[in-house]
Amino acid sequence: MASSWMLLLAVLGGACALPAPEPFAYTQALAQAVNSYNQRPEVKNAFRLLSAEPQPEPGVELSSLQAFNFSMMETECAASARSDPEDCDFKENGIIRECVWSLGVPTPPHPLTPTSLRQPGLVERGGFGRSEPIKGPPGVAV
């Protein structure tokens, strides 16, 4: 019986000694936000990150931000193709989505979801694309 307790303590002690997970990086959050949006059933063409504020630079951690803005633009690739949007060309006159992501906690406790995308209003970009509002699920403000 004593050896069972020693084994249990050794296993628990080993589990506690595991390194802490890496902080959720800003670039990961941007990529996951675009990927989550592309998985929505109503999205016909995949979207790709167009710009972000602040700029995704090395050392910018998600935990240091209260909110961030980003825009993504429709590509020529079908969303159902599941290809990497970074390998797709932007669609001529494609839709541009302007998004604001507000963070209520320093580090997200769960994976980021498409309902985290917010759009304050339409933003017209000179001839480069057209903007349309993001449609969210019923009862969720977007």
PDB file of C-alpha atoms in Angstrom:
ATOM      1  CA  MET A   1       0.000   0.000   0.000  1.00  0.00           C
ATOM      2  CA  ALA A   2       2.839   2.388   0.867  1.00  0.00           C
ATOM      3  CA  SER A   3       4.418   1.797  -2.541  1.00  0.00           C
ATOM      4  CA  SER A   4       1.109   2.752  -4.224  1.00  0.00           C
ATOM      5  CA  TRP A   5       1.114   6.089  -2.401  1.00  0.00           C
ATOM      6  CA  MET A   6       4.749   6.686  -3.322  1.00  0.00           C
ATOM      7  CA  LEU A   7       3.961   5.945  -6.969  1.00  0.00           C
ATOM      8  CA  LEU A   8       0.973   8.314  -6.894  1.00  0.00           C
ATOM      9  CA  LEU A   9       3.060  11.089  -5.328  1.00  0.00           C
ATOM     10  CA  ALA A  10       5.816  10.562  -7.903  1.00  0.00           C
ATOM     11  CA  VAL A  11       3.327  10.844 -10.783  1.00  0.00           C
ATOM     12  CA  LEU A  12       1.679  13.957  -9.322  1.00  0.00           C
ATOM     13  CA  GLY A  13       5.052  15.532  -8.585  1.00  0.00           C
ATOM     14  CA  GLY A  14       6.163  14.896 -12.156  1.00  0.00           C
ATOM     15  CA  ALA A  15       2.997  16.465 -13.545  1.00  0.00           C
ATOM     16  CA  CYS A  16       3.553  19.590 -11.458  1.00  0.00           C
ATOM     17  CA  ALA A  17       7.079  19.890 -12.812  1.00  0.00           C
ATOM     18  CA  LEU A  18       5.897  20.205 -16.431  1.00  0.00           C
ATOM     19  CA  PRO A  19       6.696  23.576 -18.010  1.00  0.00           C
ATOM     20  CA  ALA A  20       3.927  26.173 -18.200  1.00  0.00           C
ATOM     21  CA  PRO A  21       2.302  26.555 -21.630  1.00  0.00           C
ATOM     22  CA  GLU A  22       3.603  29.326 -23.868  1.00  0.00           C
ATOM     23  CA  PRO A  23       1.599  32.579 -23.739  1.00  0.00           C
ATOM     24  CA  PHE A  24      -0.959  32.929 -26.520  1.00  0.00           C
ATOM     25  CA  ALA A  25       0.846  35.093 -29.079  1.00  0.00           C
ATOM     26  CA  TYR A  26      -0.779  37.984 -30.913  1.00  0.00           C
ATOM     27  CA  THR A  27       0.108  36.486 -34.301  1.00  0.00           C
ATOM     28  CA  GLN A  28      -1.565  33.214 -33.249  1.00  0.00           C
ATOM     29  CA  ALA A  29      -4.701  35.113 -32.218  1.00  0.00           C
ATOM     30  CA  LEU A  30      -4.870  36.893 -35.586  1.00  0.00           C
ATOM     31  CA  ALA A  31      -4.388  33.651 -37.504  1.00  0.00           C
ATOM     32  CA  GLN A  32      -6.995  31.868 -35.398  1.00  0.00           C
ATOM     33  CA  ALA A  33      -9.510  34.704 -35.803  1.00  0.00           C
ATOM     34  CA  VAL A  34      -9.227  34.587 -39.606  1.00  0.00           C
ATOM     35  CA  ASN A  35      -9.293  30.776 -39.632  1.00  0.00           C
ATOM     36  CA  SER A  36     -12.380  30.699 -37.402  1.00  0.00           C
ATOM     37  CA  TYR A  37     -14.153  33.178 -39.653  1.00  0.00           C
ATOM     38  CA  ASN A  38     -13.298  31.114 -42.739  1.00  0.00           C
ATOM     39  CA  GLN A  39     -14.964  28.069 -41.161  1.00  0.00           C
ATOM     40  CA  ARG A  40     -18.370  29.763 -40.955  1.00  0.00           C
ATOM     41  CA  PRO A  41     -20.883  28.014 -43.236  1.00  0.00           C
ATOM     42  CA  GLU A  42     -21.943  31.266 -44.952  1.00  0.00           C
ATOM     43  CA  VAL A  43     -18.366  32.132 -46.024  1.00  0.00           C
ATOM     44  CA  LYS A  44     -17.974  31.211 -49.705  1.00  0.00           C
ATOM     45  CA  ASN A  45     -14.453  32.509 -50.395  1.00  0.00           C
ATOM     46  CA  ALA A  46     -11.683  32.331 -47.820  1.00  0.00           C
ATOM     47  CA  PHE A  47     -10.490  35.557 -46.199  1.00  0.00           C
ATOM     48  CA  ARG A  48      -6.884  36.540 -45.546  1.00  0.00           C
ATOM     49  CA  LEU A  49      -5.421  39.035 -43.096  1.00  0.00           C
ATOM     50  CA  LEU A  50      -5.033  42.428 -44.760  1.00  0.00           C
ATOM     51  CA  SER A  51      -3.807  44.592 -41.872  1.00  0.00           C
ATOM     52  CA  ALA A  52      -3.670  44.706 -38.091  1.00  0.00           C
ATOM     53  CA  GLU A  53      -3.259  47.410 -35.450  1.00  0.00           C
ATOM     54  CA  PRO A  54      -0.949  47.147 -33.659  1.00  0.00           C
ATOM     55  CA  GLN A  55       1.260  45.569 -36.290  1.00  0.00           C
ATOM     56  CA  PRO A  56       2.062  41.901 -35.568  1.00  0.00           C
ATOM     57  CA  GLU A  57       5.719  42.156 -34.591  1.00  0.00           C
ATOM     58  CA  PRO A  58       7.933  39.833 -32.586  1.00  0.00           C
ATOM     59  CA  GLY A  59       7.434  40.374 -28.887  1.00  0.00           C
ATOM     60  CA  VAL A  60       3.822  41.636 -29.066  1.00  0.00           C
ATOM     61  CA  GLU A  61       1.904  39.362 -26.702  1.00  0.00           C
ATOM     62  CA  LEU A  62      -1.862  39.117 -26.617  1.00  0.00           C
ATOM     63  CA  SER A  63      -1.798  39.535 -22.842  1.00  0.00           C
ATOM     64  CA  SER A  64      -0.424  43.082 -23.268  1.00  0.00           C
ATOM     65  CA  LEU A  65      -3.429  44.264 -25.311  1.00  0.00           C
ATOM     66  CA  GLN A  66      -6.911  45.448 -24.283  1.00  0.00           C
ATOM     67  CA  ALA A  67      -8.197  45.214 -27.858  1.00  0.00           C
ATOM     68  CA  PHE A  68      -6.882  45.091 -31.370  1.00  0.00           C
ATOM     69  CA  ASN A  69      -8.185  46.002 -34.801  1.00  0.00           C
ATOM     70  CA  PHE A  70      -7.647  44.007 -37.917  1.00  0.00           C
ATOM     71  CA  SER A  71      -9.023  43.783 -41.413  1.00  0.00           C
ATOM     72  CA  MET A  72      -9.260  40.788 -43.663  1.00  0.00           C
ATOM     73  CA  MET A  73     -10.070  40.572 -47.335  1.00  0.00           C
ATOM     74  CA  GLU A  74     -11.796  37.998 -49.493  1.00  0.00           C
ATOM     75  CA  THR A  75      -9.498  35.831 -51.613  1.00  0.00           C
ATOM     76  CA  GLU A  76     -10.013  33.916 -54.847  1.00  0.00           C
ATOM     77  CA  CYS A  77      -9.890  30.550 -53.025  1.00  0.00           C
ATOM     78  CA  ALA A  78     -13.049  28.771 -51.942  1.00  0.00           C
ATOM     79  CA  ALA A  79     -13.371  28.491 -48.167  1.00  0.00           C
ATOM     80  CA  SER A  80     -14.443  24.866 -48.579  1.00  0.00           C
ATOM     81  CA  ALA A  81     -11.097  24.042 -50.248  1.00  0.00           C
ATOM     82  CA  ARG A  82      -9.399  24.348 -46.837  1.00  0.00           C
ATOM     83  CA  SER A  83      -6.249  25.638 -48.527  1.00  0.00           C
ATOM     84  CA  ASP A  84      -3.994  28.066 -46.687  1.00  0.00           C
ATOM     85  CA  PRO A  85      -5.425  31.563 -47.368  1.00  0.00           C
ATOM     86  CA  GLU A  86      -1.869  32.935 -47.339  1.00  0.00           C
ATOM     87  CA  ASP A  87      -1.339  31.033 -50.602  1.00  0.00           C
ATOM     88  CA  CYS A  88      -4.389  32.680 -52.214  1.00  0.00           C
ATOM     89  CA  ASP A  89      -4.524  35.952 -54.129  1.00  0.00           C
ATOM     90  CA  PHE A  90      -6.877  38.668 -52.947  1.00  0.00           C
ATOM     91  CA  LYS A  91     -10.069  38.778 -55.005  1.00  0.00           C
ATOM     92  CA  GLU A  92     -10.398  41.871 -57.200  1.00  0.00           C
ATOM     93  CA  ASN A  93     -13.091  44.044 -55.578  1.00  0.00           C
ATOM     94  CA  GLY A  94     -13.269  41.478 -52.781  1.00  0.00           C
ATOM     95  CA  ILE A  95     -15.102  42.115 -49.527  1.00  0.00           C
ATOM     96  CA  ILE A  96     -13.069  43.721 -46.734  1.00  0.00           C
ATOM     97  CA  ARG A  97     -14.043  42.968 -43.143  1.00  0.00           C
ATOM     98  CA  GLU A  98     -13.030  45.550 -40.521  1.00  0.00           C
ATOM     99  CA  CYS A  99     -12.905  43.841 -37.127  1.00  0.00           C
ATOM    100  CA  VAL A 100     -12.328  44.909 -33.534  1.00  0.00           C
ATOM    101  CA  TRP A 101     -11.427  42.285 -30.973  1.00  0.00           C
ATOM    102  CA  SER A 102     -11.922  43.364 -27.361  1.00  0.00           C
ATOM    103  CA  LEU A 103     -10.248  41.253 -24.730  1.00  0.00           C
ATOM    104  CA  GLY A 104     -11.960  41.110 -21.343  1.00  0.00           C
ATOM    105  CA  VAL A 105      -9.175  39.152 -19.661  1.00  0.00           C
ATOM    106  CA  PRO A 106      -5.393  39.352 -20.068  1.00  0.00           C
ATOM    107  CA  THR A 107      -5.178  35.854 -21.600  1.00  0.00           C
ATOM    108  CA  PRO A 108      -8.123  34.098 -23.220  1.00  0.00           C
ATOM    109  CA  PRO A 109      -9.262  31.125 -21.135  1.00  0.00           C
ATOM    110  CA  HIS A 110     -10.502  29.238 -24.195  1.00  0.00           C
ATOM    111  CA  PRO A 111      -9.861  29.141 -27.933  1.00  0.00           C
ATOM    112  CA  LEU A 112     -11.004  32.270 -29.719  1.00  0.00           C
ATOM    113  CA  THR A 113     -14.263  31.946 -31.603  1.00  0.00           C
ATOM    114  CA  PRO A 114     -15.845  33.740 -34.556  1.00  0.00           C
ATOM    115  CA  THR A 115     -18.279  35.475 -32.188  1.00  0.00           C
ATOM    116  CA  SER A 116     -15.266  37.387 -30.869  1.00  0.00           C
ATOM    117  CA  LEU A 117     -15.157  39.350 -34.123  1.00  0.00           C
ATOM    118  CA  ARG A 118     -16.708  42.804 -33.928  1.00  0.00           C
ATOM    119  CA  GLN A 119     -17.268  45.376 -36.621  1.00  0.00           C
ATOM    120  CA  PRO A 120     -17.982  48.989 -35.629  1.00  0.00           C
ATOM    121  CA  GLY A 121     -19.353  49.911 -39.058  1.00  0.00           C
ATOM    122  CA  LEU A 122     -18.661  49.922 -42.743  1.00  0.00           C
ATOM    123  CA  VAL A 123     -15.359  51.289 -43.938  1.00  0.00           C
ATOM    124  CA  GLU A 124     -14.937  52.105 -47.594  1.00  0.00           C
ATOM    125  CA  ARG A 125     -11.556  51.453 -49.156  1.00  0.00           C
ATOM    126  CA  GLY A 126     -10.879  53.393 -52.347  1.00  0.00           C
ATOM    127  CA  GLY A 127     -11.607  50.976 -55.183  1.00  0.00           C
ATOM    128  CA  PHE A 128      -9.646  48.133 -53.596  1.00  0.00           C
ATOM    129  CA  GLY A 129     -12.634  46.246 -52.234  1.00  0.00           C
ATOM    130  CA  ARG A 130     -16.085  46.545 -50.811  1.00  0.00           C
ATOM    131  CA  SER A 131     -17.049  46.296 -47.175  1.00  0.00           C
ATOM    132  CA  GLU A 132     -20.035  44.411 -45.852  1.00  0.00           C
ATOM    133  CA  PRO A 133     -21.141  43.875 -42.270  1.00  0.00           C
ATOM    134  CA  ILE A 134     -20.291  40.653 -40.463  1.00  0.00           C
ATOM    135  CA  LYS A 135     -23.388  38.619 -39.702  1.00  0.00           C
ATOM    136  CA  GLY A 136     -23.276  36.791 -36.386  1.00  0.00           C
ATOM    137  CA  PRO A 137     -25.509  34.213 -34.777  1.00  0.00           C
ATOM    138  CA  PRO A 138     -28.876  35.381 -33.368  1.00  0.00           C
ATOM    139  CA  GLY A 139     -28.534  37.215 -30.071  1.00  0.00           C
ATOM    140  CA  VAL A 140     -24.836  38.025 -30.533  1.00  0.00           C
ATOM    141  CA  ALA A 141     -23.896  41.634 -31.238  1.00  0.00           C
ATOM    142  CA  VAL A 142     -21.385  41.989 -34.026  1.00  0.00           C
TER     143      VAL A 142
END
